[in-house]
Amino acid sequence: MSRVAIVTGAARGIGAATVDVLVNENYRVIAVDRCRDIADVPYALATPGDLDAVVARHGDAVLGLVGDVRSATDMQLAVETATRHFGRLDAVVACAGVVAGGAPLWQISDGAWDAVWSVNVLGTRRLIEAAASTLIENGPSANGRIVAVASAAGSLGLRHLAAYSAAKHAVVGLIRAVAMDLAEYGVTANAVSPGSTRTAILEASARVYGLESGESFAAQQPIGRLIDPLEVAASIAWLCSPASSAITGADIAVDGGMTVS
């Protein structure tokens, strides 16, 4: 029987790659994305066309859903859609994230801070809240899974990205606490922390530092190159699988050695 997952931030980047990898692992996926911009995020977010393209790659295995991770109603709808359309829910993956910054903390607007925290932290919370009861009701033998995408910034302090660093630290802490809340039910919760990955967020970060492109960040990683979104997605898919049953509360670094020292 196919397992079923919800992936947020699914229209591009790590989210889209996660949908691709999960489908290849015989999952059925509800692919969720806001598909419109946020005023205080200084770059364009994914579009409805981006989400449609992800769905088109996989036919009946993926159902696209436009929804805002910050909305409890939208996340509950995603869970209800998964159980109604595919008959079950086994895993949820919080990939939705944004970055804003470019100045010291005391020069960052409340709007930029709130945008970063609401999407990265509140959005992760809303998905978990919506899915937890369903994953628990499945029973411990169902291998329920929660995975959140944090960042190497969740264990480092990044210059001029205080809001993003703080938010990703919070995502890791949230996942660790949720893992303890769910342990008795056989549901695991883990984070994956990518390094510099070839995504729209990386290009936005490059502009923060006045760099020509995100490729400049390759030098930060001992492996000497950027991470491909599919490499992050592969780790996420493993954490969603029954094979990862002994792992919970972990923060898995997929960062090319960026946080080793």
Backbone as CSV, one residue per row, in Angstrom:
resi,resn,N_x,N_y,N_z,CA_x,CA_y,CA_z,C_x,C_y,C_z
1,MET,0.840,-1.195,0.000,0.000,0.000,0.000,0.879,1.250,0.000
2,SER,0.543,2.240,-0.812,1.305,3.479,-0.869,1.151,4.266,0.425
3,ARG,2.248,4.852,0.878,2.179,5.794,1.977,1.772,7.161,1.427
4,VAL,1.263,8.016,2.307,0.752,9.322,1.895,1.419,10.403,2.726
5,ALA,1.836,11.469,2.058,2.518,12.575,2.733,1.927,13.908,2.307
6,ILE,2.051,14.894,3.178,1.815,16.297,2.849,3.167,16.985,2.827
7,VAL,3.413,17.770,1.797,4.644,18.566,1.703,4.246,20.019,1.510
8,THR,4.712,20.897,2.391,4.468,22.328,2.215,5.666,22.965,1.509
9,GLY,5.434,24.154,0.959,6.500,24.784,0.166,6.859,23.932,-1.029
10,ALA,5.832,23.283,-1.608,6.062,22.203,-2.569,6.237,22.662,-4.005
11,ALA,6.090,23.945,-4.285,6.075,24.385,-5.676,7.460,24.541,-6.290
12,ARG,8.495,24.635,-5.458,9.843,24.768,-6.004,10.873,24.427,-4.926
13,GLY,12.135,24.423,-5.316,13.213,24.216,-4.357,13.185,22.859,-3.692
14,ILE,13.523,22.839,-2.405,13.583,21.591,-1.649,12.214,20.941,-1.561
15,GLY,11.158,21.752,-1.458,9.812,21.185,-1.391,9.444,20.413,-2.632
16,ALA,9.699,21.012,-3.803,9.400,20.323,-5.063,10.243,19.066,-5.212
17,ALA,11.512,19.145,-4.844,12.381,17.968,-4.915,11.899,16.868,-3.982
18,THR,11.378,17.256,-2.820,10.861,16.269,-1.870,9.646,15.554,-2.437
19,VAL,8.767,16.299,-3.102,7.634,15.657,-3.767,8.135,14.633,-4.777
20,ASP,9.111,15.020,-5.595,9.640,14.122,-6.620,10.203,12.841,-6.010
21,VAL,11.000,12.985,-4.960,11.638,11.817,-4.349,10.603,10.931,-3.657
22,LEU,9.655,11.531,-2.959,8.634,10.723,-2.288,7.796,9.931,-3.288
23,VAL,7.422,10.553,-4.399,6.657,9.817,-5.410,7.477,8.652,-5.947
24,ASN,8.762,8.878,-6.137,9.630,7.778,-6.595,9.732,6.654,-5.567
25,GLU,9.442,6.986,-4.305,9.430,5.984,-3.233,8.018,5.429,-2.996
26,ASN,7.138,5.621,-3.955,5.778,5.071,-3.935,4.847,5.777,-2.953
27,TYR,5.094,7.059,-2.696,4.167,7.861,-1.906,3.134,8.515,-2.811
28,ARG,1.998,8.837,-2.214,1.041,9.770,-2.774,1.175,11.054,-1.971
29,VAL,1.115,12.203,-2.631,1.499,13.450,-1.972,0.452,14.543,-2.187
30,ILE,0.121,15.244,-1.096,-0.584,16.520,-1.176,0.496,17.602,-1.190
31,ALA,0.623,18.303,-2.306,1.662,19.319,-2.488,1.046,20.688,-2.223
32,VAL,1.475,21.340,-1.146,0.870,22.587,-0.697,1.829,23.748,-0.901
33,ASP,1.315,24.854,-1.411,2.130,26.065,-1.526,1.214,27.288,-1.504
34,ARG,1.719,28.367,-0.986,0.956,29.624,-0.927,0.710,30.196,-2.324
35,CYS,1.731,30.121,-3.187,1.611,30.546,-4.590,1.290,32.029,-4.756
36,ARG,1.731,32.832,-3.841,1.658,34.283,-4.007,2.681,34.923,-3.070
37,ASP,3.051,36.148,-3.372,4.113,36.815,-2.640,3.655,37.280,-1.257
38,ILE,4.633,37.601,-0.415,4.414,38.201,0.902,5.093,39.564,0.884
39,ALA,4.394,40.572,1.321,4.857,41.954,1.149,6.249,42.204,1.718
40,ASP,6.563,41.639,2.874,7.836,41.933,3.523,8.933,40.932,3.207
41,VAL,8.672,40.044,2.273,9.718,39.127,1.787,10.258,39.709,0.486
42,PRO,11.566,39.983,0.417,12.116,40.798,-0.669,12.436,40.041,-1.964
43,TYR,11.660,39.045,-2.289,11.835,38.331,-3.552,10.534,37.622,-3.874
44,ALA,10.391,37.228,-5.125,9.150,36.590,-5.568,9.070,35.161,-5.042
45,LEU,7.902,34.810,-4.558,7.650,33.439,-4.128,7.121,32.622,-5.305
46,ALA,6.886,31.350,-5.056,6.431,30.461,-6.118,5.067,30.898,-6.640
47,THR,4.765,30.488,-7.843,3.520,30.858,-8.516,2.611,29.637,-8.663
48,PRO,1.333,29.860,-8.991,0.463,28.718,-9.291,1.019,27.853,-10.419
49,GLY,1.666,28.478,-11.396,2.269,27.712,-12.482,3.363,26.785,-12.003
50,ASP,4.149,27.239,-11.011,5.190,26.376,-10.439,4.569,25.145,-9.792
51,LEU,3.500,25.349,-9.036,2.840,24.212,-8.389,2.214,23.283,-9.416
52,ASP,1.609,23.848,-10.427,1.015,23.030,-11.484,2.069,22.152,-12.166
53,ALA,3.265,22.702,-12.336,4.337,21.946,-12.996,4.761,20.739,-12.159
54,VAL,4.811,20.910,-10.839,5.149,19.783,-9.952,4.087,18.699,-10.059
55,VAL,2.825,19.104,-10.016,1.733,18.140,-10.110,1.760,17.419,-11.452
56,ALA,2.007,18.170,-12.526,1.986,17.588,-13.873,3.034,16.503,-14.054
57,ARG,4.126,16.594,-13.317,5.186,15.581,-13.442,4.728,14.211,-12.940
58,HIS,3.690,14.183,-12.107,3.381,12.948,-11.395,1.943,12.454,-11.557
59,GLY,1.132,13.166,-12.294,-0.225,12.689,-12.553,-1.024,12.478,-11.289
60,ASP,-1.673,11.334,-11.193,-2.590,11.066,-10.085,-1.890,10.870,-8.744
61,ALA,-0.567,10.764,-8.741,0.153,10.534,-7.486,0.260,11.790,-6.638
62,VAL,0.027,12.959,-7.237,0.171,14.226,-6.518,-1.065,15.074,-6.731
63,LEU,-1.553,15.643,-5.645,-2.651,16.603,-5.703,-2.136,17.942,-5.190
64,GLY,-2.232,18.989,-6.000,-1.800,20.316,-5.598,-2.873,21.027,-4.799
65,LEU,-2.441,21.793,-3.810,-3.369,22.530,-2.959,-2.756,23.885,-2.628
66,VAL,-3.440,24.955,-3.002,-2.968,26.294,-2.648,-3.390,26.578,-1.211
67,GLY,-2.400,26.842,-0.360,-2.693,27.092,1.047,-1.530,27.768,1.729
68,ASP,-1.821,28.532,2.766,-0.821,29.285,3.527,-0.502,28.510,4.800
69,VAL,0.774,28.196,4.993,1.156,27.398,6.161,0.856,28.108,7.471
70,ARG,0.688,29.402,7.435,0.410,30.152,8.661,-1.043,30.037,9.099
71,SER,-1.872,29.470,8.256,-3.304,29.352,8.516,-3.650,27.973,9.068
72,ALA,-4.184,27.945,10.282,-4.611,26.669,10.853,-5.691,26.028,9.989
73,THR,-6.563,26.848,9.427,-7.636,26.329,8.563,-7.067,25.679,7.314
74,ASP,-6.086,26.321,6.695,-5.489,25.762,5.478,-4.759,24.458,5.755
75,MET,-4.057,24.383,6.883,-3.330,23.149,7.196,-4.285,22.023,7.571
76,GLN,-5.381,22.360,8.244,-6.381,21.333,8.526,-7.017,20.831,7.241
77,LEU,-7.227,21.737,6.299,-7.766,21.333,4.995,-6.805,20.382,4.288
78,ALA,-5.502,20.639,4.394,-4.518,19.750,3.763,-4.612,18.340,4.334
79,VAL,-4.752,18.249,5.662,-4.874,16.935,6.300,-6.174,16.252,5.873
80,GLU,-7.258,16.985,5.884,-8.540,16.411,5.473,-8.521,15.978,4.008
81,THR,-7.842,16.750,3.178,-7.740,16.394,1.757,-6.942,15.119,1.576
82,ALA,-5.860,14.984,2.331,-5.047,13.760,2.237,-5.864,12.534,2.605
83,THR,-6.584,12.608,3.721,-7.330,11.430,4.173,-8.537,11.144,3.284
84,ARG,-9.136,12.208,2.738,-10.296,12.011,1.861,-9.875,11.529,0.473
85,HIS,-8.829,12.144,-0.081,-8.453,11.859,-1.468,-7.607,10.587,-1.584
86,PHE,-6.694,10.398,-0.630,-5.794,9.236,-0.701,-6.076,8.188,0.368
87,GLY,-6.983,8.483,1.300,-7.424,7.476,2.256,-6.623,7.351,3.524
88,ARG,-5.530,8.141,3.654,-4.701,8.008,4.843,-3.696,9.159,4.879
89,LEU,-2.944,9.246,5.973,-1.837,10.198,6.078,-0.765,9.569,6.939
90,ASP,0.447,9.490,6.397,1.555,8.849,7.104,2.675,9.792,7.498
91,ALA,2.837,10.886,6.744,3.981,11.773,6.994,3.644,13.192,6.584
92,VAL,4.226,14.151,7.301,4.112,15.554,6.907,5.508,16.157,6.885
93,VAL,5.742,16.995,5.887,7.065,17.595,5.691,6.898,19.103,5.563
94,ALA,7.467,19.839,6.500,7.372,21.296,6.511,8.582,21.879,5.789
95,CYS,8.407,22.121,4.497,9.481,22.702,3.688,9.324,24.205,3.485
96,ALA,8.134,24.745,3.705,7.904,26.158,3.420,8.819,27.034,4.271
97,GLY,9.483,27.984,3.623,10.365,28.883,4.350,10.686,30.113,3.533
98,VAL,10.987,31.211,4.224,11.399,32.441,3.562,12.561,33.043,4.327
99,VAL,13.286,33.946,3.659,14.401,34.654,4.277,14.231,36.145,4.022
100,ALA,14.644,36.936,4.998,14.690,38.389,4.834,15.771,38.906,5.776
101,GLY,16.388,39.979,5.405,17.458,40.524,6.245,18.230,41.576,5.483
102,GLY,19.559,41.497,5.633,20.406,42.440,4.911,20.940,43.568,5.749
103,ALA,20.681,43.515,7.062,21.135,44.558,7.963,21.229,43.982,9.370
104,PRO,21.874,44.692,10.299,21.891,44.231,11.690,20.474,44.166,12.253
105,LEU,20.313,43.388,13.304,19.004,43.160,13.901,18.252,44.464,14.173
106,TRP,18.944,45.455,14.700,18.269,46.688,15.114,17.812,47.542,13.935
107,GLN,18.158,47.122,12.723,17.700,47.828,11.539,16.675,47.032,10.731
108,ILE,16.275,45.883,11.232,15.307,45.039,10.537,13.900,45.461,10.942
109,SER,13.016,45.602,9.982,11.646,46.025,10.268,10.864,44.914,10.959
110,ASP,9.845,45.321,11.711,8.964,44.337,12.328,8.285,43.470,11.266
111,GLY,7.960,44.080,10.120,7.305,43.321,9.065,8.175,42.199,8.539
112,ALA,9.468,42.477,8.311,10.388,41.444,7.831,10.581,40.359,8.877
113,TRP,10.755,40.764,10.143,10.908,39.778,11.227,9.680,38.876,11.299
114,ASP,8.506,39.490,11.297,7.269,38.720,11.430,7.060,37.770,10.245
115,ALA,7.424,38.210,9.042,7.269,37.345,7.873,8.140,36.102,8.006
116,VAL,9.389,36.292,8.404,10.314,35.163,8.539,9.846,34.204,9.634
117,TRP,9.445,34.758,10.764,9.025,33.895,11.864,7.691,33.224,11.591
118,SER,6.780,33.935,10.966,5.452,33.339,10.762,5.504,32.179,9.787
119,VAL,6.275,32.301,8.716,6.343,31.206,7.749,7.179,30.054,8.287
120,ASN,8.370,30.346,8.786,9.289,29.279,9.182,8.888,28.575,10.470
121,VAL,8.438,29.334,11.456,8.150,28.735,12.765,6.657,28.458,12.943
122,LEU,5.829,29.503,12.810,4.386,29.276,12.937,3.901,28.301,11.877
123,GLY,4.430,28.394,10.662,4.021,27.474,9.606,4.321,26.025,9.938
124,THR,5.477,25.781,10.557,5.814,24.424,10.998,4.865,23.973,12.096
125,ARG,4.607,24.870,13.031,3.660,24.542,14.108,2.282,24.205,13.561
126,ARG,1.774,25.013,12.643,0.421,24.789,12.123,0.292,23.429,11.437
127,LEU,1.313,23.044,10.676,1.266,21.744,10.006,1.254,20.609,11.016
128,ILE,2.117,20.714,12.024,2.179,19.664,13.036,0.869,19.582,13.809
129,GLU,0.343,20.734,14.220,-0.932,20.757,14.942,-2.041,20.064,14.160
130,ALA,-2.094,20.367,12.876,-3.161,19.809,12.047,-3.037,18.305,11.887
131,ALA,-1.795,17.818,11.800,-1.571,16.405,11.467,-1.446,15.488,12.668
132,ALA,-1.120,16.025,13.837,-0.731,15.183,14.972,-1.800,14.160,15.339
133,SER,-3.050,14.588,15.459,-4.082,13.651,15.912,-4.277,12.507,14.921
134,THR,-4.195,12.808,13.623,-4.332,11.755,12.611,-3.175,10.769,12.690
135,LEU,-1.963,11.280,12.832,-0.796,10.401,12.913,-0.854,9.542,14.169
136,ILE,-1.324,10.116,15.274,-1.454,9.347,16.519,-2.518,8.258,16.377
137,GLU,-3.648,8.627,15.783,-4.756,7.670,15.642,-4.396,6.495,14.742
138,ASN,-3.423,6.690,13.857,-2.982,5.579,13.000,-2.374,4.440,13.804
139,GLY,-1.873,4.739,14.987,-1.260,3.719,15.831,0.242,3.635,15.651
140,PRO,0.949,3.106,16.648,2.417,3.077,16.612,3.000,2.237,15.496
141,SER,2.257,1.276,15.009,2.791,0.423,13.940,2.723,1.096,12.566
142,ALA,2.086,2.272,12.495,1.907,2.949,11.208,3.108,3.795,10.801
143,ASN,4.087,3.940,11.715,5.310,4.676,11.388,5.009,6.121,10.946
144,GLY,4.242,6.831,11.785,3.971,8.227,11.491,5.229,9.064,11.551
145,ARG,5.321,10.033,10.641,6.556,10.810,10.511,6.258,12.307,10.369
146,ILE,7.065,13.113,11.057,7.084,14.558,10.886,8.515,14.966,10.594
147,VAL,8.700,15.735,9.528,10.032,16.248,9.182,9.893,17.734,8.890
148,ALA,10.804,18.527,9.448,10.829,19.963,9.171,12.183,20.336,8.585
149,VAL,12.164,21.215,7.607,13.408,21.724,7.047,13.849,22.924,7.874
150,ALA,14.965,22.772,8.549,15.578,23.872,9.287,16.667,24.470,8.387
151,SER,17.886,24.557,8.880,18.968,25.156,8.089,20.253,25.058,8.887
152,ALA,21.381,25.119,8.189,22.643,25.301,8.898,22.588,26.557,9.754
153,ALA,21.765,27.528,9.350,21.567,28.738,10.154,20.915,28.431,11.495
154,GLY,20.357,27.232,11.647,19.765,26.821,12.910,20.779,26.402,13.943
155,SER,22.054,26.360,13.570,23.106,26.088,14.550,24.253,27.083,14.451
156,LEU,24.114,28.067,13.553,25.121,29.109,13.368,24.477,30.475,13.548
157,GLY,25.297,31.471,13.786,24.840,32.851,13.753,25.315,33.479,12.453
158,LEU,24.390,33.854,11.579,24.746,34.387,10.268,24.609,35.907,10.262
159,ARG,25.657,36.571,9.820,25.677,38.032,9.791,24.537,38.582,8.937
160,HIS,23.827,39.550,9.474,22.747,40.250,8.775,21.548,39.353,8.457
161,LEU,21.468,38.197,9.114,20.321,37.307,8.942,19.811,36.845,10.307
162,ALA,19.711,37.793,11.242,19.331,37.431,12.612,17.948,36.808,12.682
163,ALA,16.991,37.358,11.946,15.633,36.810,11.999,15.604,35.375,11.487
164,TYR,16.287,35.127,10.381,16.308,33.795,9.787,17.051,32.806,10.698
165,SER,18.211,33.213,11.224,18.958,32.330,12.121,18.142,31.990,13.351
166,ALA,17.502,32.998,13.938,16.697,32.759,15.136,15.516,31.845,14.828
167,ALA,14.873,32.067,13.691,13.728,31.243,13.322,14.123,29.785,13.106
168,LYS,15.241,29.558,12.458,15.648,28.177,12.209,16.145,27.494,13.488
169,HIS,16.772,28.247,14.397,17.045,27.685,15.719,15.743,27.244,16.373
170,ALA,14.709,28.069,16.244,13.412,27.750,16.848,12.790,26.511,16.234
171,VAL,12.929,26.336,14.917,12.390,25.141,14.264,13.037,23.881,14.843
172,VAL,14.353,23.919,15.037,15.044,22.753,15.603,14.540,22.479,17.019
173,GLY,14.411,23.521,17.836,13.905,23.336,19.190,12.479,22.827,19.217
174,LEU,11.657,23.348,18.326,10.271,22.895,18.229,10.204,21.407,17.911
175,ILE,10.988,20.987,16.937,10.983,19.578,16.533,11.467,18.683,17.664
176,ARG,12.475,19.109,18.385,12.982,18.281,19.487,11.923,18.097,20.570
177,ALA,11.194,19.168,20.880,10.157,19.063,21.889,8.974,18.233,21.395
178,VAL,8.574,18.435,20.144,7.476,17.648,19.574,7.839,16.166,19.539
179,ALA,9.100,15.859,19.263,9.537,14.454,19.257,9.282,13.801,20.612
180,MET,9.507,14.554,21.699,9.258,14.006,23.027,7.752,13.859,23.280
181,ASP,6.961,14.810,22.784,5.511,14.728,22.957,4.924,13.517,22.237
182,LEU,5.522,13.132,21.121,4.957,12.077,20.277,5.600,10.708,20.458
183,ALA,6.677,10.639,21.216,7.438,9.388,21.297,6.585,8.216,21.755
184,GLU,5.698,8.438,22.699,4.897,7.331,23.232,3.883,6.791,22.226
185,TYR,3.657,7.554,21.154,2.679,7.145,20.142,3.333,6.510,18.908
186,GLY,4.634,6.383,18.919,5.313,5.786,17.780,5.448,6.701,16.580
187,VAL,5.233,8.011,16.787,5.390,9.006,15.718,6.708,9.727,15.940
188,THR,7.555,9.783,14.927,8.844,10.452,15.067,8.783,11.855,14.471
189,ALA,9.656,12.731,14.972,9.770,14.101,14.467,11.244,14.456,14.380
190,ASN,11.667,14.875,13.209,13.070,15.198,12.975,13.199,16.441,12.099
191,ALA,14.356,17.055,12.172,14.672,18.190,11.311,15.797,17.806,10.364
192,VAL,15.787,18.436,9.209,16.899,18.351,8.262,17.427,19.763,8.081
193,SER,18.733,19.932,8.214,19.330,21.258,8.116,20.268,21.336,6.921
194,PRO,19.775,21.880,5.812,20.624,22.019,4.629,21.653,23.132,4.811
195,GLY,22.765,22.973,4.105,23.700,24.071,3.932,23.260,24.907,2.752
196,SER,24.202,25.506,2.079,23.875,26.364,0.935,23.389,25.501,-0.219
197,THR,22.101,25.601,-0.486,21.428,24.742,-1.462,20.920,25.588,-2.617
198,ARG,20.995,25.058,-3.807,20.651,25.813,-5.020,19.143,26.046,-5.088
199,THR,18.688,27.132,-4.447,17.266,27.458,-4.362,17.073,28.967,-4.488
200,ALA,15.810,29.377,-4.582,15.483,30.805,-4.636,15.890,31.509,-3.343
201,ILE,15.779,30.823,-2.205,16.193,31.432,-0.938,17.685,31.729,-0.956
202,LEU,18.475,30.849,-1.545,19.916,31.100,-1.600,20.219,32.321,-2.463
203,GLU,19.511,32.461,-3.560,19.721,33.641,-4.406,19.335,34.908,-3.650
204,ALA,18.272,34.846,-2.850,17.888,35.998,-2.036,18.960,36.301,-0.995
205,SER,19.539,35.254,-0.412,20.612,35.449,0.559,21.843,36.071,-0.092
206,ALA,22.112,35.692,-1.319,23.243,36.276,-2.031,23.069,37.789,-2.162
207,ARG,21.861,38.224,-2.430,21.608,39.669,-2.547,21.812,40.377,-1.215
208,VAL,21.531,39.692,-0.108,21.775,40.264,1.213,23.244,40.655,1.372
209,TYR,24.116,39.817,0.833,25.545,40.047,0.983,26.174,40.741,-0.221
210,GLY,25.355,41.183,-1.156,25.885,41.882,-2.317,26.663,40.994,-3.266
211,LEU,26.329,39.702,-3.310,27.013,38.752,-4.181,26.280,38.635,-5.509
212,GLU,27.012,38.259,-6.546,26.406,38.149,-7.869,25.398,37.012,-7.950
213,SER,25.666,35.905,-7.277,24.744,34.768,-7.301,25.011,33.855,-6.120
214,GLY,24.093,32.925,-5.912,24.242,31.971,-4.828,25.427,31.047,-4.983
215,GLU,25.959,30.933,-6.198,27.121,30.065,-6.413,28.308,30.485,-5.546
216,SER,28.340,31.751,-5.149,29.441,32.241,-4.321,29.495,31.534,-2.970
217,PHE,28.372,30.987,-2.516,28.326,30.337,-1.211,28.972,28.955,-1.219
218,ALA,29.306,28.434,-2.374,29.935,27.110,-2.434,31.212,27.055,-1.610
219,ALA,31.886,28.189,-1.516,33.157,28.231,-0.784,32.974,28.004,0.714
220,GLN,31.764,28.169,1.232,31.504,27.954,2.659,31.536,26.480,3.043
221,GLN,31.393,25.612,2.068,31.204,24.197,2.361,32.451,23.399,2.007
222,PRO,32.937,22.589,2.930,34.159,21.828,2.668,34.111,20.983,1.395
223,ILE,32.918,20.555,0.976,32.868,19.771,-0.259,33.058,20.639,-1.494
224,GLY,33.074,21.958,-1.326,33.427,22.869,-2.408,32.361,23.091,-3.459
225,ARG,31.104,22.809,-3.126,30.016,23.018,-4.086,28.723,23.251,-3.339
226,LEU,27.705,23.732,-4.051,26.383,23.866,-3.474,25.710,22.502,-3.352
227,ILE,24.750,22.430,-2.447,23.941,21.231,-2.296,22.824,21.277,-3.331
228,ASP,22.500,20.137,-3.914,21.362,20.048,-4.813,20.106,19.755,-3.985
229,PRO,18.971,20.380,-4.320,17.750,20.100,-3.562,17.404,18.626,-3.464
230,LEU,17.728,17.855,-4.489,17.433,16.422,-4.445,18.235,15.705,-3.363
231,GLU,19.419,16.213,-3.031,20.210,15.599,-1.969,19.544,15.803,-0.609
232,VAL,18.981,16.967,-0.405,18.236,17.219,0.829,16.967,16.366,0.851
233,ALA,16.289,16.323,-0.273,15.045,15.558,-0.369,15.268,14.076,-0.084
234,ALA,16.397,13.551,-0.476,16.684,12.132,-0.221,16.742,11.848,1.276
235,SER,17.334,12.774,2.032,17.383,12.596,3.484,15.997,12.730,4.097
236,ILE,15.210,13.667,3.591,13.840,13.826,4.073,13.038,12.554,3.824
237,ALA,13.153,12.002,2.625,12.407,10.789,2.289,12.798,9.627,3.197
238,TRP,14.080,9.511,3.520,14.501,8.448,4.430,13.898,8.651,5.812
239,LEU,13.879,9.885,6.296,13.289,10.161,7.598,11.782,9.908,7.604
240,CYS,11.149,9.962,6.438,9.720,9.643,6.331,9.456,8.145,6.277
241,SER,10.462,7.372,6.075,10.284,5.937,5.831,10.287,5.135,7.133
242,PRO,9.753,3.915,7.116,9.833,3.040,8.281,11.264,2.729,8.697
243,ALA,12.224,2.838,7.780,13.618,2.526,8.095,14.209,3.461,9.139
244,SER,13.604,4.632,9.344,14.167,5.617,10.276,13.533,5.545,11.656
245,SER,12.919,4.422,11.993,12.089,4.331,13.198,12.844,4.588,14.497
246,ALA,14.155,4.433,14.531,14.930,4.672,15.755,15.424,6.107,15.863
247,ILE,15.086,6.946,14.900,15.568,8.326,14.881,14.418,9.263,15.203
248,THR,14.538,10.012,16.291,13.554,11.056,16.576,14.224,12.156,17.388
249,GLY,13.763,13.391,17.159,14.363,14.544,17.823,15.712,14.928,17.262
250,ALA,16.055,14.394,16.112,17.383,14.649,15.528,17.348,15.845,14.589
251,ASP,18.496,16.457,14.414,18.697,17.512,13.426,19.786,17.014,12.482
252,ILE,19.389,16.578,11.311,20.309,15.950,10.362,20.925,17.018,9.456
253,ALA,22.226,17.164,9.538,22.922,18.157,8.712,23.156,17.607,7.313
254,VAL,22.619,18.310,6.322,22.880,17.993,4.902,23.526,19.238,4.330
255,ASP,24.762,19.483,4.743,25.360,20.790,4.537,26.781,20.768,3.979
256,GLY,27.177,19.618,3.438,28.508,19.542,2.851,29.634,19.837,3.824
257,GLY,29.379,19.637,5.114,30.395,19.874,6.131,30.427,21.292,6.670
258,MET,29.467,22.118,6.285,29.462,23.536,6.657,29.511,23.754,8.169
259,THR,28.819,22.896,8.924,28.741,23.096,10.384,29.661,22.160,11.163
260,VAL,30.582,21.499,10.491,31.468,20.570,11.183,32.359,21.300,12.188
261,SER,32.822,22.473,11.805,33.709,23.218,12.718,33.265,24.660,12.794
